[in-house]
PDB file of N, CA and C in Angstrom:
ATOM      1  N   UNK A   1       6.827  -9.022  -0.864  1.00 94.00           N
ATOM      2  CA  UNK A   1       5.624  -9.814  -0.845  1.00 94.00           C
ATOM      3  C   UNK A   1       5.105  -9.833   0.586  1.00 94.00           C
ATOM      4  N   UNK A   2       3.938  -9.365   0.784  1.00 95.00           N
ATOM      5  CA  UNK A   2       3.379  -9.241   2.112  1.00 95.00           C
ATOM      6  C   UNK A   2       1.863 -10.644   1.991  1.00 95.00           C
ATOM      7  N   UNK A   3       1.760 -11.510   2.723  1.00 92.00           N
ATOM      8  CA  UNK A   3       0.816 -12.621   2.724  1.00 92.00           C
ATOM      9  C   UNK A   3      -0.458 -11.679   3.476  1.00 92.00           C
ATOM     10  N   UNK A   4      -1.165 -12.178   3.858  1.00 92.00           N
ATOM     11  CA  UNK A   4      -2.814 -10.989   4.072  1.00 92.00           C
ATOM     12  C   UNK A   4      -2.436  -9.736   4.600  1.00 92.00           C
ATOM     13  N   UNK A   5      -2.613  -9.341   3.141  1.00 94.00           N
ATOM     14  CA  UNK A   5      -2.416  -7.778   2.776  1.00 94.00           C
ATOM     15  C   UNK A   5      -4.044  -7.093   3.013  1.00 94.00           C
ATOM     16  N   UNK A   6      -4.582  -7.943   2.848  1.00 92.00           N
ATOM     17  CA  UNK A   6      -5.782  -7.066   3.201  1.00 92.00           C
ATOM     18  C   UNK A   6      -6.434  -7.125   4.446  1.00 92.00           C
ATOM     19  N   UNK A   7      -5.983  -7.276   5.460  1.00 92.00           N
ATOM     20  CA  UNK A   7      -6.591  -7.283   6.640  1.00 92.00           C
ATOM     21  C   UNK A   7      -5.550  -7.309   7.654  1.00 92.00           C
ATOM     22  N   UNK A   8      -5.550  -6.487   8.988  1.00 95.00           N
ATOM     23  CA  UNK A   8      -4.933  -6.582  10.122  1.00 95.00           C
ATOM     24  C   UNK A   8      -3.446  -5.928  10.224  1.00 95.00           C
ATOM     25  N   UNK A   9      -2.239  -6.435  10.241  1.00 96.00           N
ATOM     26  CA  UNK A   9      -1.146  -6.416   9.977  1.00 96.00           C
ATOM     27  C   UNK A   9      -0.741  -6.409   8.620  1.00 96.00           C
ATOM     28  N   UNK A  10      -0.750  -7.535   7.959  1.00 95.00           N
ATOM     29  CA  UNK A  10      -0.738  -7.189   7.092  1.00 95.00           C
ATOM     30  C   UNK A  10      -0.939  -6.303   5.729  1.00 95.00           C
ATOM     31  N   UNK A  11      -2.004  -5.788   5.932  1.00 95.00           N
ATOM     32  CA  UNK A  11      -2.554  -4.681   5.562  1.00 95.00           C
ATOM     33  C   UNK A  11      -1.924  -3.512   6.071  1.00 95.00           C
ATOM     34  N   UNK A  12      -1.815  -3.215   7.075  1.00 96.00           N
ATOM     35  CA  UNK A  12      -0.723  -1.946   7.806  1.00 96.00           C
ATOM     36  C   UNK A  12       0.800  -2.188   7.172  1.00 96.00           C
ATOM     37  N   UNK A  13       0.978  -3.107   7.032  1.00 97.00           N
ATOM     38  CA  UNK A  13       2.631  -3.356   6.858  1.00 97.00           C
ATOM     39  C   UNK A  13       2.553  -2.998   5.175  1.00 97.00           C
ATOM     40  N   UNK A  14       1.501  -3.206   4.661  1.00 96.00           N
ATOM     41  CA  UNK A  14       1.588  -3.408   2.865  1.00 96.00           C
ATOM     42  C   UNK A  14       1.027  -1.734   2.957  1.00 96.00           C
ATOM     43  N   UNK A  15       0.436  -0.844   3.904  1.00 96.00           N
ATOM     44  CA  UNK A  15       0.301   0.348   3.518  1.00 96.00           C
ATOM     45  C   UNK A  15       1.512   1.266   3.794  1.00 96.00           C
ATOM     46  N   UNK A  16       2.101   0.859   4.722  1.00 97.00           N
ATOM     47  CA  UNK A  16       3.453   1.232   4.961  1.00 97.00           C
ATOM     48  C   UNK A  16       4.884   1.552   4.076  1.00 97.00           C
ATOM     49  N   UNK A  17       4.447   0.092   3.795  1.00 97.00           N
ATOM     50  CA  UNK A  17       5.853   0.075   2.277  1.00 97.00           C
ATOM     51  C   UNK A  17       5.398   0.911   0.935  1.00 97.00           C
ATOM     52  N   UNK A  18       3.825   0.935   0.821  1.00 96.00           N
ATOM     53  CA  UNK A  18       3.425   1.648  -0.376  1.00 96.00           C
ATOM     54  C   UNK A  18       3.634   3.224  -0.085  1.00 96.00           C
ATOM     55  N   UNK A  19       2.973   4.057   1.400  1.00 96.00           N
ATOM     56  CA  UNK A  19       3.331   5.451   1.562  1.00 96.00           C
ATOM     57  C   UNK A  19       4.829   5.398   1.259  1.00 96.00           C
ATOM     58  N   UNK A  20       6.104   4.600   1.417  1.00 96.00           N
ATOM     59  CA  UNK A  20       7.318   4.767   1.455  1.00 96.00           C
ATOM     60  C   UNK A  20       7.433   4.950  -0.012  1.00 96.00           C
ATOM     61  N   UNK A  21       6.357   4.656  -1.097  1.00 96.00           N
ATOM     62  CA  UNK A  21       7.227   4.672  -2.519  1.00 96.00           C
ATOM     63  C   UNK A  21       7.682   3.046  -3.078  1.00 96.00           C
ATOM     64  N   UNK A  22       7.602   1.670  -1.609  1.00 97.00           N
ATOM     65  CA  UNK A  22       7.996   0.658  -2.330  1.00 97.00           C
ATOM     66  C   UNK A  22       7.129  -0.323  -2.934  1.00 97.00           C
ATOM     67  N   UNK A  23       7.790  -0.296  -3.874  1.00 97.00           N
ATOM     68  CA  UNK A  23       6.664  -2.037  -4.958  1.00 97.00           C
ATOM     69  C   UNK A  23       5.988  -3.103  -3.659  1.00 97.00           C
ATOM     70  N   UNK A  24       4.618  -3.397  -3.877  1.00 97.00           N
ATOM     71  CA  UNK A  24       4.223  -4.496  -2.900  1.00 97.00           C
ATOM     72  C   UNK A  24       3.484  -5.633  -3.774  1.00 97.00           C
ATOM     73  N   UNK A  25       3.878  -6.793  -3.782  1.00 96.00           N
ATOM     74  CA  UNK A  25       2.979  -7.681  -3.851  1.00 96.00           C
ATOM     75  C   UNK A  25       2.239  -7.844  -2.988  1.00 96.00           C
ATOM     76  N   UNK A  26       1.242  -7.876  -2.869  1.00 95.00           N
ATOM     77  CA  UNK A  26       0.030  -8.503  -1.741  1.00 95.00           C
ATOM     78  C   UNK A  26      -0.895  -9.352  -2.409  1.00 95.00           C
ATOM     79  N   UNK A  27      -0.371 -10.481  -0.937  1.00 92.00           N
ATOM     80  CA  UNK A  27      -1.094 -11.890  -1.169  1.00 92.00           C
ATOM     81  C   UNK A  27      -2.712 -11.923  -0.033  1.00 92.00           C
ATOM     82  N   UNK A  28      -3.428 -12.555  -0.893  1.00 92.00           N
ATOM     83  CA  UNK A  28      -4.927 -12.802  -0.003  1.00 92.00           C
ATOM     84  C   UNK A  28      -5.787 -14.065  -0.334  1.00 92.00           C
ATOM     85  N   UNK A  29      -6.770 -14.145   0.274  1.00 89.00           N
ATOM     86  CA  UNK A  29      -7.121 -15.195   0.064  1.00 89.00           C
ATOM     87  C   UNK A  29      -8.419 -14.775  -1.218  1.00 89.00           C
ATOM     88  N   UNK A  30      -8.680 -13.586  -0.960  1.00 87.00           N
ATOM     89  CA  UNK A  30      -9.835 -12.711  -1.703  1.00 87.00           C
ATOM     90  C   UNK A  30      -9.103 -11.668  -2.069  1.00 87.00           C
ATOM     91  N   UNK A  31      -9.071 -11.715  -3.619  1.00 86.00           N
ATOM     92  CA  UNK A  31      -8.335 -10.547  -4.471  1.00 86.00           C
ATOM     93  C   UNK A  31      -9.234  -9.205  -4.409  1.00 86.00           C
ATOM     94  N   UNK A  32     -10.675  -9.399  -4.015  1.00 90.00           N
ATOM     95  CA  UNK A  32     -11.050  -8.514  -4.156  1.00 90.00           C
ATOM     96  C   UNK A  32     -10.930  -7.723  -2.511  1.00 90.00           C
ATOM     97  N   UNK A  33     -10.754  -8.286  -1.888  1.00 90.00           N
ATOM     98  CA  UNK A  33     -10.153  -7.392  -0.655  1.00 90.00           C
ATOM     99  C   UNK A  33      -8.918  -6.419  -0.958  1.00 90.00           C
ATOM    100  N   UNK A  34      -8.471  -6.848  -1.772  1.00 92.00           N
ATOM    101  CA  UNK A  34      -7.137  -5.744  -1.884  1.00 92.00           C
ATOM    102  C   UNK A  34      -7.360  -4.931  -3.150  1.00 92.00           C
ATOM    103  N   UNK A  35      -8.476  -4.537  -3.756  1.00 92.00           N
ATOM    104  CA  UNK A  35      -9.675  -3.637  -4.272  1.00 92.00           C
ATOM    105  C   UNK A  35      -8.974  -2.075  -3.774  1.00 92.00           C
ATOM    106  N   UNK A  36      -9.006  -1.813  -2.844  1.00 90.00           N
ATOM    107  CA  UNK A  36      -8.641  -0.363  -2.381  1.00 90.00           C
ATOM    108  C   UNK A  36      -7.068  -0.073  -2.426  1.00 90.00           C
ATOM    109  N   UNK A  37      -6.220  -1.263  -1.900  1.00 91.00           N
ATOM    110  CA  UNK A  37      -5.187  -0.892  -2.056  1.00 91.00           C
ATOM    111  C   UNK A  37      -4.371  -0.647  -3.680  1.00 91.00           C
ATOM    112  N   UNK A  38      -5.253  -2.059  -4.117  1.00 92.00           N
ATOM    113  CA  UNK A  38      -4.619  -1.341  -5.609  1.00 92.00           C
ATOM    114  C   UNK A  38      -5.798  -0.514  -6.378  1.00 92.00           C
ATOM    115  N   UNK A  39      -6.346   0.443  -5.819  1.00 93.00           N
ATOM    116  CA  UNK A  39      -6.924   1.463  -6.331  1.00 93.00           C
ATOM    117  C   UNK A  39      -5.885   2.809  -6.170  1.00 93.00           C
ATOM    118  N   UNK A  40      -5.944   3.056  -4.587  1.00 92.00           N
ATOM    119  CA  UNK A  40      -5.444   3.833  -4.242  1.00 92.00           C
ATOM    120  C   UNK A  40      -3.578   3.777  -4.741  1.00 92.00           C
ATOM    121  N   UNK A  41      -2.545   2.646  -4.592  1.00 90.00           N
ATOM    122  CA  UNK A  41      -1.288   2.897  -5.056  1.00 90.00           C
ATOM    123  C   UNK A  41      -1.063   1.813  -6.526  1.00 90.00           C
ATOM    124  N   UNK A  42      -1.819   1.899  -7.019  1.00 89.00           N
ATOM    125  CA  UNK A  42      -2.334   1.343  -8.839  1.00 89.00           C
ATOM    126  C   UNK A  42      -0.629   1.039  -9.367  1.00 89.00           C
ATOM    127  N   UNK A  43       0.477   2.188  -9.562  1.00 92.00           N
ATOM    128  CA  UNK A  43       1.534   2.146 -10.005  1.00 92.00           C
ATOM    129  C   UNK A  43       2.362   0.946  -8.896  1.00 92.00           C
ATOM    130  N   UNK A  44       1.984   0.971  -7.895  1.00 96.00           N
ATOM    131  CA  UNK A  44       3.480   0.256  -6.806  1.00 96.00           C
ATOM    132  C   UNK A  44       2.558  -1.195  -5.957  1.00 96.00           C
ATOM    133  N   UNK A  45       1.477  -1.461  -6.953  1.00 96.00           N
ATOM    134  CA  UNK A  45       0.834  -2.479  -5.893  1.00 96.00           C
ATOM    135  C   UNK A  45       0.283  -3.911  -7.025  1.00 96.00           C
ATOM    136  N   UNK A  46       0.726  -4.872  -7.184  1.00 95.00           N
ATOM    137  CA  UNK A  46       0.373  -5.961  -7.375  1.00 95.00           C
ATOM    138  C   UNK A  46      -0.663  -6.825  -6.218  1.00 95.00           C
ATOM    139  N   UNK A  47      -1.444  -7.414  -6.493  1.00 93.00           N
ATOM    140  CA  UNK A  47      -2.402  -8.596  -5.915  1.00 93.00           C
ATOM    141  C   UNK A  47      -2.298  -9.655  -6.734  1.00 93.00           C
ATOM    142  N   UNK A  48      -2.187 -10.799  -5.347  1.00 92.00           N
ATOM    143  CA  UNK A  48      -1.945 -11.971  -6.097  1.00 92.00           C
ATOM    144  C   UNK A  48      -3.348 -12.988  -5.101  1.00 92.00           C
ATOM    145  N   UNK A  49      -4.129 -13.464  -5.768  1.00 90.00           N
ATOM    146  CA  UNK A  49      -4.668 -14.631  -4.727  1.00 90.00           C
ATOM    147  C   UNK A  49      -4.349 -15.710  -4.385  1.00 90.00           C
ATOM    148  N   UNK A  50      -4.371 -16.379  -3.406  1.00 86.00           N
ATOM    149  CA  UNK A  50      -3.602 -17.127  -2.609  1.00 86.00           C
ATOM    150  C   UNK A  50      -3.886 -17.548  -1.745  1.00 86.00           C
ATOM    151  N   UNK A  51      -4.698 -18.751  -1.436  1.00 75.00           N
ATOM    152  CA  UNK A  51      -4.942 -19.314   0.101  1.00 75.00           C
ATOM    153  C   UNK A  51      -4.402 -20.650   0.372  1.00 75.00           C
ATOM    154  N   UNK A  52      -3.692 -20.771   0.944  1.00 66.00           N
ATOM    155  CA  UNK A  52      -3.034 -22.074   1.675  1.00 66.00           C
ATOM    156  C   UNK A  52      -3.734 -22.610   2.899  1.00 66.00           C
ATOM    157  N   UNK A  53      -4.303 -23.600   2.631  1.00 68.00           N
ATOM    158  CA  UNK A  53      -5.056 -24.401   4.010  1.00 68.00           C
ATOM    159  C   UNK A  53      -4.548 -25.482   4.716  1.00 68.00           C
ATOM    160  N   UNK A  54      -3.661 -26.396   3.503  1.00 59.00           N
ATOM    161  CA  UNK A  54      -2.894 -27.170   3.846  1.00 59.00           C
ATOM    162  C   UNK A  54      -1.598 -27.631   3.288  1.00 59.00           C
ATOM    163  N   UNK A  55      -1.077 -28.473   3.731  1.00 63.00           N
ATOM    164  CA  UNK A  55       0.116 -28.586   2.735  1.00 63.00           C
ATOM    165  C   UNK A  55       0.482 -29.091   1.628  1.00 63.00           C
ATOM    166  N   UNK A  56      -0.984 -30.156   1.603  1.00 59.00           N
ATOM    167  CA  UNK A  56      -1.372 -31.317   0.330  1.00 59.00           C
ATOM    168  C   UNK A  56      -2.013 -29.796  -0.610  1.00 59.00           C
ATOM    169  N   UNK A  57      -2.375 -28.915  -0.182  1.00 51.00           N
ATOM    170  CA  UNK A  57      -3.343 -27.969  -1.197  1.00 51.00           C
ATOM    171  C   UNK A  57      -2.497 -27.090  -2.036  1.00 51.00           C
ATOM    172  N   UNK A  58      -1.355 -26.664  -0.970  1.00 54.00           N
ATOM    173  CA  UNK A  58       0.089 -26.266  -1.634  1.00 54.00           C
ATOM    174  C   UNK A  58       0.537 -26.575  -2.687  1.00 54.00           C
ATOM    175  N   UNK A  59       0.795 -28.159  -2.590  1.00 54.00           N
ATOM    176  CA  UNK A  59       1.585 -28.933  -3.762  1.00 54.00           C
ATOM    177  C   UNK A  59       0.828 -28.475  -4.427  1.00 54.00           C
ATOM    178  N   UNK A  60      -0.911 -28.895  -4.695  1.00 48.00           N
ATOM    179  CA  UNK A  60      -1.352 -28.960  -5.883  1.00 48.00           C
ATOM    180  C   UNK A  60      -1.738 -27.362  -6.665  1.00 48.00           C
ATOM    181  N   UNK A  61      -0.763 -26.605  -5.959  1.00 43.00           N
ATOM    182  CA  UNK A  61      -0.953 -25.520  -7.161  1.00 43.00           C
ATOM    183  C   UNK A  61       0.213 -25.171  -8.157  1.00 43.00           C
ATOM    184  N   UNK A  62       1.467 -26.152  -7.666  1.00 39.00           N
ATOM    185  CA  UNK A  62       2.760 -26.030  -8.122  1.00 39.00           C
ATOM    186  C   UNK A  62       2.204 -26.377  -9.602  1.00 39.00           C
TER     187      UNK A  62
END
């Protein structure tokens, strides 16, 4: 599970593990940012959306 997969580091680190062949979840705050990645590795790439702002916002998605 890589947290913003679609931008910066994260994104490098989640293209990394996918050229290697490994399964990635990638988390974002905008699912549709990670549009290309699960275009391009469709078989080894999950997106999940996900934005955490605070910690009260946390709970309330449990």
């Amino acid at each position: 599970m890589i947290t913003g997969a679609s931008r910066g580091l994260g994104c490098a680190w989640a293209k990394s593990a996918l050229a290697q062949g490994d399964l990635v979840i990638g988390v974002a705050k905008n699912i549709n940012n990670l549009d290309v990645l699960k275009q391009e590795y469709f078989s080894n790439f999950i997106s999940v959306q996900m934005g955490v702002i605070s910690e009260a916002s946390s709970k309330r998605r449990h």
